[in-house]
Each structure stands twice: as C-alpha cells, then as structure tokens.
Coordinates of C-alpha atoms and ligand atoms in Angstrom, one line a residue:
M332 CA -0.3 0.1 0.1
N333 CA 1.7 3.5 -1.3
L334 CA -1.3 4.8 -0.2
L335 CA -4.4 5.5 1.8
S336 CA -7.0 8.2 0.4
V337 CA -10.1 8.6 2.8
V338 CA -12.8 10.9 1.5
V339 CA -14.9 12.7 4.2
P340 CA -17.7 14.4 3.2
F341 CA -18.9 17.3 5.6
Y342 CA -22.1 20.3 6.4
N343 CA -21.5 22.6 9.1
E344 CA -19.9 20.1 11.8
G345 CA -18.8 22.5 12.8
E346 CA -16.5 21.2 16.3
A347 CA -17.1 18.4 15.6
L348 CA -14.6 18.4 12.6
F349 CA -11.3 19.2 15.3
E350 CA -12.7 15.4 16.9
L351 CA -13.0 13.8 13.8
H352 CA -9.3 15.0 13.1
K353 CA -7.6 14.7 16.3
Q354 CA -9.2 9.8 16.0
L355 CA -8.7 10.2 12.6
T356 CA -4.9 10.8 12.4
G357 CA -4.3 8.9 15.4
C358 CA -6.1 5.7 13.5
L359 CA -4.1 6.3 10.6
D360 CA -1.2 7.3 12.1
A361 CA -0.9 3.8 14.3
L362 CA -1.4 1.8 10.8
Q363 CA 1.8 2.9 10.0
V364 CA 0.0 3.8 6.0
P365 CA 0.9 6.9 4.1
Y366 CA -2.4 8.6 3.7
E367 CA -3.9 11.7 2.8
I368 CA -7.4 12.8 4.2
I369 CA -9.7 15.2 2.1
L370 CA -12.5 16.8 3.4
V371 CA -15.3 18.1 1.1
D372 CA -17.1 21.0 2.6
D373 CA -20.3 20.6 1.4
G374 CA -20.9 24.3 1.1
S375 CA -21.1 24.6 4.8
T376 CA -22.7 27.9 5.9
D377 CA -21.0 28.1 9.8
S378 CA -17.5 27.9 10.5
S379 CA -16.4 24.3 9.8
L380 CA -14.1 25.8 6.9
E381 CA -12.0 28.2 8.6
I382 CA -11.9 25.0 11.0
A383 CA -10.4 22.3 8.4
R384 CA -8.8 24.6 6.6
G385 CA -6.1 24.9 10.6
F386 CA -5.8 20.8 9.3
C387 CA -4.3 21.8 6.3
K388 CA -0.8 22.3 7.2
G389 CA 0.2 19.2 6.7
Q390 CA 0.5 17.2 3.2
N391 CA -1.6 14.5 3.3
I392 CA -5.0 16.9 4.6
K393 CA -6.2 18.6 1.8
I394 CA -9.9 20.4 0.9
I395 CA -12.4 20.6 -1.2
S396 CA -14.8 23.8 -1.2
F397 CA -18.5 23.6 -2.4
S398 CA -19.8 26.7 -4.0
R399 CA -22.9 25.5 -1.9
N400 CA -25.1 23.0 -0.8
F401 CA -24.2 20.2 -3.0
G402 CA -26.1 17.0 -0.9
Q403 CA -23.5 14.4 0.5
Q404 CA -22.8 12.1 -2.6
S405 CA -22.1 15.0 -4.6
A406 CA -19.7 15.7 -2.3
I407 CA -18.0 12.0 -1.9
S408 CA -17.9 11.5 -5.5
A409 CA -16.0 15.0 -5.4
G410 CA -13.6 13.5 -3.0
L411 CA -13.8 10.5 -4.8
K412 CA -12.5 12.2 -8.4
H413 CA -9.4 13.4 -6.6
V414 CA -8.5 10.6 -4.6
Q415 CA -4.4 9.3 -5.3
G416 CA -4.3 6.2 -2.7
D417 CA -4.4 2.7 -4.2
A418 CA -7.9 2.8 -1.6
V419 CA -10.2 4.4 -0.9
V420 CA -12.2 5.3 2.6
I421 CA -15.6 6.7 2.8
M422 CA -17.1 8.1 6.0
D423 CA -19.0 10.4 7.9
A424 CA -17.8 13.6 9.6
D425 CA -19.3 13.0 12.6
L426 CA -17.4 10.1 14.0
Q427 CA -20.8 7.6 13.7
D428 CA -18.3 5.5 11.3
P429 CA -16.2 4.8 14.3
P430 CA -12.3 5.2 12.4
E431 CA -10.8 2.0 13.9
L432 CA -12.3 0.4 11.1
I433 CA -10.9 1.2 8.5
E434 CA -7.9 -1.2 10.0
K435 CA -10.5 -4.4 9.3
F436 CA -11.6 -2.1 5.7
L437 CA -7.7 -2.9 5.2
D438 CA -6.6 -5.5 6.2
S439 CA -9.7 -7.8 4.5
F440 CA -8.2 -5.4 1.5
N441 CA -5.3 -7.1 1.7
M442 CA -6.5 -10.4 1.4
G443 CA -7.8 -8.9 -1.6
Y444 CA -11.5 -7.6 -0.9
D445 CA -12.5 -4.5 -3.8
V446 CA -14.9 -3.4 -1.3
V447 CA -15.5 -3.6 2.2
Y448 CA -18.1 -2.1 3.4
G449 CA -20.2 -1.6 7.2
I450 CA -23.0 -3.3 8.0
R451 CA -25.1 -1.6 11.0
T452 CA -26.1 -3.8 13.0
K453 CA -27.3 -1.7 16.4
R454 CA -28.1 2.4 16.0
K455 CA -27.5 4.5 18.3
E456 CA -30.0 7.1 16.6
N457 CA -34.3 8.4 17.7
I458 CA -36.6 5.0 16.9
F459 CA -38.2 7.3 14.0
K460 CA -34.7 7.2 11.9
R461 CA -33.8 3.5 12.9
L462 CA -37.3 2.5 12.2
T463 CA -37.7 3.8 8.7
Y464 CA -34.3 2.8 7.8
K465 CA -34.8 -0.8 8.0
I466 CA -38.4 -0.9 6.9
Y467 CA -36.9 1.6 3.8
Y468 CA -33.4 -1.0 3.1
R469 CA -35.5 -3.7 3.1
L470 CA -37.8 -2.2 0.1
L471 CA -35.1 -1.6 -1.7
R472 CA -33.6 -4.7 -1.8
A473 CA -37.0 -6.3 -2.8
T474 CA -37.4 -4.0 -5.3
A475 CA -33.8 -3.5 -7.1
T476 CA -32.4 -5.0 -10.0
L477 CA -29.2 -6.1 -8.1
P478 CA -28.8 -7.4 -4.8
L479 CA -28.3 -4.6 -2.7
P480 CA -27.1 -5.1 1.2
V481 CA -29.3 -3.9 4.2
D482 CA -28.5 -1.7 6.6
S483 CA -25.1 0.1 5.1
G484 CA -24.5 3.5 4.4
D485 CA -21.8 4.9 2.9
F486 CA -18.5 3.7 4.7
C487 CA -16.8 1.9 2.7
L488 CA -13.7 0.9 1.8
I489 CA -13.1 0.0 -2.3
S490 CA -9.4 -0.3 -4.3
R491 CA -8.1 2.1 -7.0
K492 CA -9.9 0.5 -9.5
A493 CA -13.3 0.3 -8.0
A494 CA -13.0 4.2 -7.9
D495 CA -11.8 4.9 -10.9
I496 CA -14.7 2.9 -12.4
L497 CA -16.8 5.1 -10.5
N498 CA -15.1 8.0 -11.6
A499 CA -15.1 7.5 -15.4
L500 CA -19.2 7.0 -15.0
P501 CA -21.2 9.8 -16.2
E502 CA -24.2 9.7 -14.1
R503 CA -25.1 12.4 -11.6
N504 CA -27.7 12.3 -8.9
R505 CA -25.3 9.2 -7.4
Y506 CA -26.6 6.4 -5.0
I507 CA -23.2 6.0 -3.5
R508 CA -23.6 2.6 -1.9
G509 CA -25.6 1.4 -5.0
L510 CA -22.9 2.2 -7.0
R511 CA -21.0 0.8 -5.4
A512 CA -22.7 -2.9 -5.3
W513 CA -22.7 -2.8 -8.5
L514 CA -19.2 -2.9 -9.5
G515 CA -19.5 -5.6 -8.3
F516 CA -15.4 -8.0 -7.4
S517 CA -14.9 -9.8 -4.0
Q518 CA -17.2 -7.6 -1.6
L519 CA -17.0 -7.9 2.0
G520 CA -19.4 -6.6 4.7
I521 CA -18.2 -6.1 8.7
A522 CA -20.4 -5.9 11.0
Y523 CA -20.2 -2.2 13.4
E524 CA -22.0 -0.2 15.6
R525 CA -22.9 3.1 14.8
K526 CA -22.8 4.7 17.6
K527 CA -24.0 8.9 18.3
R528 CA -22.8 11.6 15.9
C529 CA -19.8 12.7 18.4
Q530 CA -21.4 17.0 18.7
G531 CA -24.1 18.6 16.7
E532 CA -27.9 17.1 14.8
T533 CA -28.2 15.5 12.1
K534 CA -28.0 16.9 8.5
Y535 CA -29.9 15.0 7.2
T536 CA -33.5 16.4 7.0
L537 CA -36.9 14.6 5.9
K538 CA -36.9 16.1 2.8
K539 CA -33.2 15.5 2.0
M540 CA -33.7 12.5 3.2
L541 CA -37.0 11.5 1.3
R542 CA -35.0 12.8 -1.6
I543 CA -32.0 10.1 -1.2
A544 CA -34.4 7.1 -0.9
F545 CA -36.1 8.3 -3.4
D546 CA -32.9 8.1 -5.3
G547 CA -32.0 4.9 -4.8
I548 CA -35.8 3.6 -5.1
V549 CA -35.0 5.0 -7.8
A550 CA -32.2 3.8 -9.7
F551 CA -32.0 0.5 -8.8
S552 CA -35.2 -0.4 -9.2
R553 CA -37.7 -1.8 -11.5
T554 CA -40.2 -4.2 -9.6
P555 CA -42.6 -1.3 -9.4
Y556 CA -43.6 -0.4 -13.0
Q557 CA -43.3 -4.7 -13.3
F558 CA -46.0 -4.8 -11.1
F559 CA -47.7 -2.4 -12.7
A560 CA -47.8 -3.9 -15.6
I561 CA -48.5 -7.3 -14.2
S562 CA -51.1 -6.3 -11.8
G563 CA -53.0 -4.3 -14.5
S564 CA -52.8 -7.5 -16.7
L565 CA -54.4 -9.6 -14.5
I566 CA -57.0 -7.8 -13.8
S567 CA -58.2 -6.7 -17.2
L568 CA -57.8 -10.5 -17.8
L569 CA -60.0 -10.7 -14.7
S570 CA -62.8 -8.4 -15.8
V571 CA -63.3 -10.1 -19.3
L572 CA -63.7 -14.1 -17.2
I573 CA -65.9 -13.0 -15.2
G574 CA -68.1 -10.3 -17.6
F575 CA -67.7 -14.3 -20.1
G576 CA -69.3 -15.1 -16.6
M577 CA -72.6 -12.4 -16.4
L578 CA -72.9 -12.8 -20.5
L579 CA -73.2 -17.0 -19.8
S580 CA -75.5 -16.8 -16.8
G581 CA -77.7 -13.8 -18.7
V582 CA -76.9 -10.9 -16.3
T583 CA -78.2 -7.7 -17.9
S584 CA -78.0 -5.0 -14.2
V585 CA -76.4 -2.4 -15.7
I586 CA -74.5 -1.3 -13.0
A587 CA -72.4 -4.8 -12.9
W588 CA -71.8 -4.6 -16.2
A589 CA -70.8 -0.4 -15.3
L590 CA -68.7 -2.1 -12.4
I591 CA -66.6 -4.6 -14.4
G592 CA -66.3 -2.5 -17.9
L593 CA -64.1 0.2 -14.8
L594 CA -62.3 -2.6 -13.9
F595 CA -61.3 -3.5 -18.0
L596 CA -60.4 -0.2 -18.0
N597 CA -58.7 0.1 -15.0
G598 CA -56.9 -2.9 -15.6
L599 CA -55.3 -1.2 -19.0
Q600 CA -54.4 2.0 -17.2
C601 CA -52.9 -0.3 -14.7
L602 CA -50.8 -2.0 -17.8
G603 CA -50.3 1.0 -19.5
L604 CA -48.3 2.8 -17.0
G605 CA -46.9 -0.5 -16.1
L606 CA -45.3 -0.1 -19.5
I607 CA -44.3 3.3 -20.0
G608 CA -42.3 3.0 -16.4
E609 CA -40.5 -0.5 -18.0
S610 CA -39.9 2.7 -20.7
V611 CA -38.6 5.0 -19.0
W612 CA -36.7 2.8 -17.9
H613 CA -35.0 2.0 -19.5
I614 CA -34.5 4.9 -21.4
T615 CA -33.1 7.1 -17.7
Q616 CA -30.5 3.0 -18.5
E617 CA -29.1 4.4 -21.9
A618 CA -29.0 8.1 -20.5
K619 CA -26.8 6.8 -17.7
G620 CA -24.5 5.8 -19.6
R621 CA -23.4 2.8 -17.5
P622 CA -21.7 0.0 -18.8
D623 CA -22.9 -2.7 -19.8
Y624 CA -20.8 -4.5 -18.2
I625 CA -17.8 -4.6 -16.1
I626 CA -14.4 -7.0 -16.7
R627 CA -12.9 -8.6 -13.9
E628 CA -10.1 -10.2 -15.9
T629 CA -9.4 -11.9 -19.6
L630 CA -7.5 -14.8 -19.8
G631 CA -5.9 -17.0 -23.5
F632 CA -6.0 -13.2 -25.5
N633 CA -2.9 -11.4 -27.2
D634 CA -3.9 -8.3 -25.0
D635 CA -4.5 -9.7 -21.6
S636 CA -5.9 -7.9 -18.4
S637 CA -6.7 -8.7 -15.2
H638 CA -7.7 -5.8 -12.5
Ligands
UDP2125 N1 -23.5 15.7 4.6 C1 -23.5 16.2 3.6 N2 -23.6 18.2 3.2 C2 -25.5 17.4 3.4 C3 -25.9 16.3 4.4 C4 -24.7 16.0 5.5 O1 -22.5 16.6 3.0 O2 -26.1 18.1 2.8 C5 -22.8 15.2 5.8 C6 -22.8 15.4 7.3 O3 -21.8 16.2 7.1 C7 -22.5 14.6 7.5 C8 -22.2 12.7 6.3 O4 -23.0 13.6 5.5 O5 -20.3 13.6 7.5 C9 -23.6 12.4 7.0 O6 -24.3 13.3 7.4 P1 -25.5 12.9 9.1 O7 -24.4 12.6 10.4 O8 -25.4 14.8 9.1 O9 -26.6 11.8 8.7 P2 -27.1 11.2 9.3 O10 -26.0 10.3 10.1 O11 -27.5 11.1 10.7 O12 -27.9 10.0 8.6
MG2126 MG1 -24.1 10.8 11.2

C-alpha cells in the first residue's frame, strides 16, 4: 500500500471536525500506512471550512470546498475524483462511522477484497430513524435489480480500480452505496455498531432523507413498473373472464356491467402505466451510460488484462 485515501464529506459540522481530526489521524498514524485525507466541504455556512483549513498545514490533508450545498453524495463523488491512493475510505464527519474500523477494512483489502463496507448492527439513533431505515433498506432490496446489502451506508473502503470505475460513470444523482454494489468484484460486509454523532444534529432533514431514498429506489428498482404491468394485465383478464361469466348467466344489471367495464379499464390503465414505466427505466438506463458489464480479467488474449 503506497497511499490510503480517506474521503470525508462535511456540512456544518463545526466543532465535530476537531474530534474527527484527532481520532482519524490517530487511527491512521497507528496503521503506519501513508495516507491522505480529503475533506469535502459541502457548502457549509458555519465555521467548518475555517476549522478544516486549520488542519491543512500538513501535506496529507486536503480540502475541496463547494460553492453551496450540493448534498453528501455529490461531495463523496467530488472527493473520489481527487483521490490518489491505492484504496479509498469513505466516511462521515460526525464519527458515527468509527475510524478504528479502517484497520479491519484494510486487512480485508489486503486479503484481496475490492469493496469492504460497514453493516450497521445497532444504531444509537432515534426510533423514527431506526425504523424508517430498516423498512427502507428492506424495501429497496426487495425491489432492486441487484442484491443491495441491507443496513449499510456509505462507510466503506474501495480499491482504486473500483474508484476509477465509479469516477468514469457519467451519471449524476448518484446513489453511491447502490453503485458500489453494482460494481461487483469481491465484496465484504463488516458489522459494526453505529454510534451517536459526536456533536451537533443530523444534517439530513426529512426532505434530504426522502430525496436520497427516492434516488435509491428510482436508480435501482424496476419491480414497481413490472408490478403495475403484471397486475394491470391480471385485472383486465379477470374482468374479461367475469364478463363472460355474466354473459353466460344472463346478467343484465347496468350497474354490474358498468363496474366490470370500469375494472377492465382500470386494468388497462395499470398495464399502460407499467409499460410506460418500463420504457422510462430503459431510457434512464441508457441516459446514465453505465457500462453493460465490467470485466474482472481476460485470459488467452494477446492483450490480457486483470483488474
Ligand atoms: N453531509 C453533507 N452534506 C449534506 C448533509 C450531510 O456533506 O447535505 C455530511 C455530514 O456532514 C456527515 C455525513 O454527510 O459527514 C452524514 O450526514 P449526517 O451525519 O447528518 O447524516 P445521518 O448520519 O444523520 O444520516
Ligand atoms: Mg451521522
């Protein structure tokens, strides 16, 4: 390992940055691996940027500062674009992601894993957050087109080649933890207890939480469209069968026929929505320009490569 990069997005973290700096550099120094820390200021309006600047005296702490608040996922993306290390750790600034875990991440990386991510076993957060996250991750997993690990946030270590692939993706509105799963290669989840934030309040307002949750569902879930298409077809088919039954048994009630007609049209509408959804899915997939596949290695060619 020539260099380990650590990307930390922050937004109005103020005093928390002192504790982060102390604990993170302490852990990294103990690892005895050369490192760089890239602090990404997501348009903070408090003294965070000034505080971060104070750490910047050494060569191994760098700062990227946004013109305004663009969101944590954009801040991570910006950090990833500037890393120089052989592996990159992504972590929050509030010490909810314990820096001590980086050692375990690194051990797994040295064993050959390209992606090592934290799985939050216990959360020291309020019941609302715990419950909504639990439900959300399971809903996402159930509807996603690829197996997304549940209860894992952005805290992870990824190899340089994984970071390079993420950096080369033209798509915006990134849901990093989903793209990380999409990468493939050898991945490992490591369980950890998510602590309370060391200072201040969450920077995720309900609006921001809903936005990132929606981004995740829209980017990785195809099942809702398929559900509409299939249930719409079934409803229409059922109404036709009932209609035949009514015809054979000589039902003449106008209300009964109107209801069955409505059921048929409702089914058609659901089917139409599902088909439009499927088309939108295909269009967005094309627009995102993700590669069709990622090759791990080739064998027997003149220009064999191995990632
Ligand atoms: N963050 C950010 N931009 C934002 C919101 C949050 O860079 O618009 C950072 C924040 O400073 C922290 C990390 O993203 O380092 C996670 O945010 P937070 O701890 O508030 O989220 P929670 O842990 O409550 O989900
Ligand atoms: Mg937090």
